[in-house]
């Protein structure tokens, strides 16, 4: 039997994420004796199963996913990824060649699908963890239990690193989940389809074993962790992070690495140890300098916690890359002023590359709690239109609409200065409308 794992052409700043998940999924099929073939945005002709990996919104809504076709009638096509989970019905609607979308963790679901295909059963109906379309009706996935241990797999095949010259960073996955409940987060939707703990992690030993394996086999010493939250679950996650740092130092691994985490997980003790172990940069979802906005997004953090996190990282010489959102349907001028003041006071301590990690405007995902929060008692088609951006952005008041439109105009006609990073440039444009 043959499985074709299909990944997008990697964007420079997304390289490696789909590859690490592809490597982990490939292990499952290799362990049951299937042949695994890798392609980019195209399918092989003799696959029994085609699995498309799409973790980012840009990938899910791409033309190539829309245009994937079956190479033969008995081939089954599925899609998996965080963004795919939240857009599952849209995917099934826009391409009838897609048979199913895997929601949540894929291992148990894929194993069951592989068993059926091996027995000549070309249907996934009744399998937990898959969303399907049947006779014009969308049937949502039923959550399934997470697999027993995240440590049991053998080392992933990262042979693509041999040809990695332009972007010599190895992406690793050390945990799944996050203890946050941000109301715009597609990760929350994705995790809701896996029963059991909302966060699970590899042991510190396993994480450092993987690092050492990559250093010795592929001679890569720069790493980026794809974890939604490297600290995973707060207090216990901090202890795990310290253990990882200690083991990196004990084994004298000369590496550099980046992580993502929440601002309320950042403290001087843990991050000074991580810095000694090679931590170079942290992505932190700051989002706003206004407490009312943070509360609206259910961030469960405060402006003071965000500022404290920035100062801790800056004091340790660790780059802080912020996520930020300037506008949403209810934005007020007061909230924008608070956000402008916060970021302008801290911009010299923040890392914001030209591409940036911030959004000028909040975008919505299918099933996000923010949809009924902003627009209660609307139809399903309305919520789908907002998520798929087929409806004009529906502001709740004239002030929000006016400010965002004016900002967009200023942004269009303002030239970025050579010395500016993306955040500085956007703040300069924001100042002009305030």
Coordinates of C-alpha atoms in Angstrom, one line a residue:
X1 CA 0.0 0.0 0.0
X2 CA 1.2 3.5 -0.7
X3 CA 0.5 6.9 0.9
X4 CA 1.3 10.2 -0.7
X5 CA 2.0 13.0 1.8
X6 CA 1.5 16.3 0.1
X7 CA 2.9 19.6 1.5
X8 CA 2.7 23.2 0.1
X9 CA 5.7 25.1 -1.3
X10 CA 7.2 26.3 1.8
X11 CA 7.1 30.0 2.5
X12 CA 10.5 31.3 3.8
X13 CA 9.1 32.0 7.2
X14 CA 7.0 28.8 7.4
X15 CA 9.6 26.3 6.2
X16 CA 9.9 23.1 8.3
X17 CA 6.5 23.1 10.1
X18 CA 4.7 20.9 7.6
X19 CA 7.9 18.9 7.2
X20 CA 8.2 17.9 10.8
X21 CA 4.5 16.9 11.0
X22 CA 4.9 15.0 7.7
X23 CA 7.9 13.1 9.2
X24 CA 5.9 12.1 12.3
X25 CA 2.9 10.9 10.1
X26 CA 5.3 9.1 7.8
X27 CA 6.6 7.0 10.8
X28 CA 3.1 5.7 11.4
X29 CA 2.7 4.4 7.9
X30 CA 6.3 3.0 7.7
X31 CA 5.6 1.1 11.0
X32 CA 2.6 -0.7 9.4
X33 CA 4.5 -1.5 6.2
X34 CA 3.2 1.2 3.8
X35 CA 5.4 2.9 1.2
X36 CA 5.6 6.6 1.8
X37 CA 6.0 9.2 -1.0
X38 CA 6.5 12.9 -0.6
X39 CA 5.4 15.5 -3.1
X40 CA 4.8 19.3 -3.2
X41 CA 1.4 20.5 -4.3
X42 CA 0.9 17.6 -6.7
X43 CA -0.2 13.9 -6.3
X44 CA 1.4 10.7 -7.5
X45 CA -0.8 8.5 -9.8
X46 CA -0.7 5.2 -7.9
X47 CA -1.3 6.3 -4.3
X48 CA -3.9 4.4 -2.2
X49 CA -4.2 7.4 0.2
X50 CA -3.3 11.1 -0.4
X51 CA -2.9 13.2 2.7
X52 CA -2.6 17.0 2.3
X53 CA -0.9 18.8 5.2
X54 CA -2.2 22.3 5.6
X55 CA -1.5 24.1 8.9
X56 CA -1.8 27.7 7.9
X57 CA -4.8 29.7 6.6
X58 CA -2.9 30.6 3.5
X59 CA -2.4 27.0 2.6
X60 CA -6.0 25.9 3.2
X61 CA -7.4 28.7 1.0
X62 CA -4.8 28.2 -1.8
X63 CA -5.7 27.4 -5.4
X64 CA -3.7 24.1 -5.4
X65 CA -5.8 22.6 -2.6
X66 CA -8.9 23.7 -4.4
X67 CA -7.8 22.0 -7.6
X68 CA -6.4 18.7 -6.2
X69 CA -8.0 15.8 -8.2
X70 CA -8.1 12.0 -7.6
X71 CA -5.5 10.1 -9.7
X72 CA -7.8 7.0 -9.7
X73 CA -11.3 6.1 -8.3
X74 CA -10.1 4.0 -5.4
X75 CA -7.7 6.6 -4.1
X76 CA -8.8 8.5 -1.0
X77 CA -7.9 12.1 -0.3
X78 CA -7.8 13.7 3.1
X79 CA -6.5 17.0 4.6
X80 CA -5.0 17.5 8.1
X81 CA -3.7 20.5 10.0
X82 CA -4.8 23.2 12.4
X83 CA -6.2 25.5 9.8
X84 CA -7.8 22.5 8.0
X85 CA -9.7 21.5 11.1
X86 CA -11.4 24.8 11.5
X87 CA -12.1 25.1 7.8
X88 CA -13.2 21.5 7.4
X89 CA -16.6 22.0 5.9
X90 CA -15.3 24.7 3.5
X91 CA -12.7 22.2 2.2
X92 CA -15.3 19.5 1.7
X93 CA -17.5 22.1 -0.1
X94 CA -15.0 23.6 -2.5
X95 CA -13.4 20.3 -3.7
X96 CA -15.5 17.2 -4.1
X97 CA -12.3 15.2 -4.5
X98 CA -11.5 15.6 -0.8
X99 CA -13.1 12.6 1.0
X100 CA -12.4 13.7 4.6
X101 CA -10.7 16.2 6.9
X102 CA -8.9 14.9 10.0
X103 CA -9.7 16.9 13.0
X104 CA -7.4 16.9 16.1
X105 CA -4.5 14.6 16.5
X106 CA -4.1 12.4 13.4
X107 CA -2.4 9.2 14.5
X108 CA -5.3 7.1 15.7
X109 CA -7.6 8.3 13.0
X110 CA -5.0 7.6 10.2
X111 CA -4.2 4.1 11.6
X112 CA -7.9 3.2 11.4
X113 CA -8.3 4.6 7.9
X114 CA -5.2 2.7 6.8
X115 CA -6.7 -0.5 8.1
X116 CA -9.9 0.0 6.1
X117 CA -8.0 0.8 2.9
X118 CA -5.9 -2.3 3.4
X119 CA -9.1 -4.4 3.6
X120 CA -10.5 -2.7 0.4
X121 CA -13.0 -0.5 2.3
X122 CA -12.9 3.0 0.7
X123 CA -15.0 4.8 3.3
X124 CA -14.2 6.6 6.5
X125 CA -17.8 6.9 7.7
X126 CA -18.1 6.1 11.4
X127 CA -14.4 6.7 12.1
X128 CA -13.8 9.1 15.0
X129 CA -11.8 12.2 14.2
X130 CA -13.0 12.8 10.6
X131 CA -15.4 15.3 9.1
X132 CA -17.1 14.2 5.9
X133 CA -19.8 15.1 3.4
X134 CA -22.5 12.6 2.6
X135 CA -25.3 13.3 0.1
X136 CA -24.9 17.0 0.5
X137 CA -24.9 16.9 4.3
X138 CA -21.8 17.7 6.3
X139 CA -21.1 15.3 9.2
X140 CA -18.8 16.7 11.8
X141 CA -16.0 14.8 13.4
X142 CA -16.4 13.0 16.7
X143 CA -13.5 13.6 19.1
X144 CA -11.3 10.7 19.8
X145 CA -8.8 9.9 22.6
X146 CA -5.2 11.1 22.2
X147 CA -2.6 8.4 21.7
X148 CA -0.9 7.0 24.8
X149 CA 2.6 8.6 24.7
X150 CA 4.3 11.3 22.7
X151 CA 7.7 9.6 23.4
X152 CA 7.1 6.3 21.7
X153 CA 7.9 7.1 18.1
X154 CA 11.4 6.5 16.7
X155 CA 13.4 9.5 15.4
X156 CA 11.6 11.4 12.6
X157 CA 13.1 11.3 9.0
X158 CA 14.4 14.8 8.5
X159 CA 16.5 14.0 5.4
X160 CA 15.2 17.1 3.7
X161 CA 17.7 19.0 5.9
X162 CA 20.5 17.7 3.7
X163 CA 19.4 20.1 1.0
X164 CA 18.5 23.0 3.3
X165 CA 21.0 25.7 2.4
X166 CA 19.0 29.0 2.2
X167 CA 17.1 28.4 5.4
X168 CA 19.3 26.2 7.7
X169 CA 16.8 25.9 10.5
X170 CA 15.4 22.6 11.8
X171 CA 11.8 22.7 13.0
X172 CA 11.0 20.3 15.8
X173 CA 7.8 19.5 17.7
X174 CA 8.1 18.9 21.4
X175 CA 4.6 19.3 22.6
X176 CA 0.9 19.6 21.6
X177 CA -1.5 22.0 23.1
X178 CA -1.7 25.2 25.2
X179 CA -3.3 26.1 28.5
X180 CA -4.7 29.3 26.9
X181 CA -8.2 29.8 25.6
X182 CA -7.8 32.8 23.2
X183 CA -11.2 33.2 21.5
X184 CA -9.7 33.8 18.0
X185 CA -7.3 30.8 18.1
X186 CA -7.6 28.0 15.5
X187 CA -5.5 25.8 17.8
X188 CA -8.4 25.8 20.3
X189 CA -10.7 24.5 17.6
X190 CA -8.2 21.9 16.5
X191 CA -7.6 20.7 20.1
X192 CA -11.3 20.3 20.9
X193 CA -11.4 17.2 18.7
X194 CA -8.9 15.3 20.9
X195 CA -10.2 13.9 24.2
X196 CA -7.9 13.9 27.2
X197 CA -5.5 16.6 28.3
X198 CA -5.5 19.7 26.1
X199 CA -1.7 19.7 26.3
X200 CA 0.8 16.8 26.1
X201 CA 4.6 16.9 25.8
X202 CA 7.6 14.9 25.1
X203 CA 9.9 14.3 28.0
X204 CA 12.9 16.5 28.4
X205 CA 15.1 13.5 27.6
X206 CA 13.3 12.8 24.4
X207 CA 13.4 16.5 23.3
X208 CA 17.2 16.7 23.8
X209 CA 17.7 13.3 22.2
X210 CA 16.1 14.7 19.1
X211 CA 18.2 17.8 19.1
X212 CA 21.4 15.7 19.6
X213 CA 20.2 13.4 16.8
X214 CA 19.8 16.3 14.3
X215 CA 23.2 17.8 15.3
X216 CA 25.1 14.5 14.8
X217 CA 23.2 13.3 11.7
X218 CA 22.4 16.5 9.8
X219 CA 24.9 18.9 11.3
X220 CA 22.2 21.5 12.0
X221 CA 22.5 23.6 15.1
X222 CA 19.7 26.1 14.7
X223 CA 16.2 25.0 15.8
X224 CA 12.7 26.3 15.9
X225 CA 10.0 24.6 18.0
X226 CA 6.6 24.4 16.2
X227 CA 4.8 24.0 19.6
X228 CA 1.7 26.2 20.1
X229 CA 3.2 26.9 23.5
X230 CA 6.6 25.6 24.5
X231 CA 5.8 26.0 28.2
X232 CA 2.7 23.8 27.5
X233 CA 0.8 23.9 30.8
X234 CA 2.1 26.6 33.0
X235 CA 3.8 25.4 36.2
X236 CA 4.7 21.9 35.1
X237 CA 5.7 23.2 31.7
X238 CA 8.2 25.5 33.3
X239 CA 9.8 22.6 35.1
X240 CA 10.0 20.7 31.9
X241 CA 11.5 23.7 30.1
X242 CA 14.2 24.0 32.8
X243 CA 15.0 20.3 32.5
X244 CA 15.4 20.7 28.7
X245 CA 17.8 23.6 29.2
X246 CA 19.8 21.7 31.8
X247 CA 20.2 18.6 29.6
X248 CA 21.3 20.8 26.6
X249 CA 24.0 22.3 28.8
X250 CA 25.0 18.9 30.3
X251 CA 25.5 17.4 26.9
X252 CA 27.4 20.5 25.8
X253 CA 25.2 21.0 22.7
X254 CA 26.2 24.3 21.1
X255 CA 22.8 25.3 19.6
X256 CA 20.5 28.2 19.1
X257 CA 16.7 27.9 19.1
X258 CA 13.4 29.8 19.1
X259 CA 10.1 29.1 20.8
X260 CA 6.5 30.4 21.2
X261 CA 4.8 30.9 24.5
X262 CA 2.3 33.1 26.4
X263 CA 3.5 36.2 28.3
X264 CA 2.3 34.9 31.6
X265 CA 4.7 32.0 31.3
X266 CA 7.8 34.2 31.1
X267 CA 9.8 34.6 34.2
X268 CA 13.5 35.4 34.9
X269 CA 14.4 32.0 36.4
X270 CA 13.2 29.8 33.6
X271 CA 14.2 32.0 30.7
X272 CA 17.7 32.8 32.0
X273 CA 18.3 29.1 32.0
X274 CA 16.9 28.7 28.5
X275 CA 19.1 31.6 27.4
X276 CA 22.2 29.8 28.6
X277 CA 21.0 26.7 26.7
X278 CA 20.8 28.8 23.5
X279 CA 17.3 30.4 23.4
X280 CA 17.6 33.2 20.8
X281 CA 14.0 34.4 20.2
X282 CA 10.5 34.0 21.6
X283 CA 7.3 34.7 19.8
X284 CA 4.7 36.1 22.2
X285 CA 1.1 36.9 21.4
X286 CA 0.9 40.3 22.9
X287 CA -2.0 41.3 20.6
X288 CA -2.9 44.7 22.2
X289 CA -2.0 47.4 24.6
X290 CA -5.6 47.8 25.7
X291 CA -7.0 45.7 28.6
X292 CA -10.5 45.8 27.2
X293 CA -9.2 44.2 23.9
X294 CA -7.3 41.5 25.8
X295 CA -10.4 40.7 27.7
X296 CA -12.5 40.7 24.6
X297 CA -10.1 38.1 23.1
X298 CA -10.1 36.0 26.3
X299 CA -6.3 36.3 26.5
X300 CA -6.4 35.8 30.3
X301 CA -3.3 38.1 30.5
X302 CA -2.9 41.7 31.4
X303 CA -1.1 44.7 29.9
X304 CA 1.3 44.6 32.8
X305 CA 2.1 40.9 32.3
X306 CA 2.8 41.6 28.6
X307 CA 5.1 44.5 29.5
X308 CA 6.9 42.4 32.2
X309 CA 7.5 39.6 29.7
X310 CA 9.0 42.1 27.2
X311 CA 11.3 43.5 29.9
X312 CA 12.4 40.1 31.1
X313 CA 13.3 38.9 27.7
X314 CA 15.1 42.2 26.9
X315 CA 17.1 42.0 30.1
X316 CA 18.3 38.5 29.1
X317 CA 19.2 39.5 25.5
X318 CA 16.5 37.3 24.1
X319 CA 14.6 38.7 21.1
X320 CA 10.9 39.2 21.6
X321 CA 8.8 38.9 18.5
X322 CA 5.2 40.1 19.2
X323 CA 2.0 39.1 17.7
X324 CA -0.4 42.1 17.5
X325 CA -3.8 43.0 16.2
X326 CA -4.7 46.6 15.7
X327 CA -8.3 46.5 14.5
X328 CA -11.4 44.4 15.1
X329 CA -15.2 45.1 14.4
X330 CA -15.6 46.9 17.8
X331 CA -12.3 48.9 17.9
X332 CA -12.5 52.3 19.6
X333 CA -10.1 55.2 19.3
X334 CA -9.3 54.9 23.0
X335 CA -8.2 51.3 22.5
X336 CA -6.1 52.2 19.5
X337 CA -4.4 55.0 21.6
X338 CA -3.6 52.5 24.4
X339 CA -2.2 50.1 21.9
X340 CA -0.1 52.7 20.1
X341 CA 1.3 54.0 23.5
X342 CA 2.1 50.5 24.6
X343 CA 4.0 49.4 21.5
X344 CA 5.7 52.7 20.8
X345 CA 7.1 52.6 24.4
X346 CA 8.4 49.1 23.9
X347 CA 9.2 49.0 20.2
X348 CA 13.0 49.3 20.8
X349 CA 12.8 46.0 22.8
X350 CA 10.8 44.1 20.1
X351 CA 11.9 42.1 17.1
X352 CA 9.6 42.7 14.1
X353 CA 10.9 41.5 10.7
X354 CA 9.7 43.0 7.5
X355 CA 7.1 40.3 7.0
X356 CA 6.0 40.8 10.6
X357 CA 3.9 38.6 12.8
X358 CA 1.2 41.1 13.5
X359 CA -2.2 41.7 11.8
X360 CA -3.5 45.0 10.9
X361 CA -7.0 43.6 11.4
X362 CA -8.4 40.6 13.3
X363 CA -9.5 37.7 11.0
X364 CA -12.0 35.2 11.9
X365 CA -12.0 31.4 11.8
X366 CA -14.9 29.0 11.4
X367 CA -16.4 28.2 14.8
X368 CA -14.6 30.9 16.7
X369 CA -16.4 32.1 19.9
X370 CA -15.8 35.7 18.7
X371 CA -18.3 35.3 15.8
X372 CA -21.4 35.0 18.0
X373 CA -19.8 37.4 20.5
X374 CA -19.6 40.2 17.9
X375 CA -22.8 39.2 16.0
X376 CA -25.2 37.2 18.1
X377 CA -28.1 35.2 16.6
X378 CA -26.8 35.4 13.0
X379 CA -27.2 32.6 10.4
X380 CA -24.6 30.0 9.7
X381 CA -24.1 31.4 6.2
X382 CA -23.3 34.8 7.8
X383 CA -20.6 33.3 10.1
X384 CA -19.2 31.3 7.2
X385 CA -19.1 34.4 5.0
X386 CA -17.2 36.4 7.7
X387 CA -14.7 33.5 8.2
X388 CA -14.2 32.9 4.5
X389 CA -14.0 36.7 3.8
X390 CA -16.7 36.5 1.2
X391 CA -18.7 39.2 3.1
X392 CA -17.5 42.8 3.5
X393 CA -15.9 43.2 7.0
X394 CA -18.9 43.9 9.2
X395 CA -18.0 46.6 11.7
X396 CA -20.2 47.2 14.7
X397 CA -19.9 51.0 14.7
X398 CA -18.9 53.9 12.4
X399 CA -15.9 54.8 14.5
X400 CA -14.3 51.4 14.0
X401 CA -15.1 51.4 10.3
X402 CA -13.7 54.9 9.8
X403 CA -10.5 54.3 11.7
X404 CA -9.7 51.1 9.9
X405 CA -10.4 52.5 6.5
X406 CA -8.3 55.6 7.2
X407 CA -5.5 53.5 8.5
X408 CA -5.6 51.3 5.4
X409 CA -5.4 54.4 3.2
X410 CA -2.4 55.8 5.2
X411 CA -0.7 52.4 5.0
X412 CA -1.1 52.3 1.2
X413 CA 0.4 55.7 0.6
X414 CA 3.2 55.7 3.2
X415 CA 6.7 54.5 2.2
X416 CA 8.5 52.3 4.7
X417 CA 11.8 53.8 5.8
X418 CA 15.0 51.7 5.4
X419 CA 15.7 51.8 9.1
X420 CA 12.2 50.8 10.2
X421 CA 11.0 47.3 11.1
X422 CA 7.4 46.3 10.3
X423 CA 6.1 47.3 13.7
X424 CA 7.7 50.7 13.6
X425 CA 6.3 51.3 10.2
X426 CA 2.8 50.3 11.1
X427 CA 3.0 52.4 14.3
X428 CA 4.0 55.4 12.3
X429 CA 1.0 54.9 10.1
X430 CA -1.3 54.4 13.1
X431 CA -0.1 57.7 14.6
X432 CA -1.2 59.6 11.6
X433 CA -4.8 58.6 12.1
X434 CA -4.9 59.2 15.8

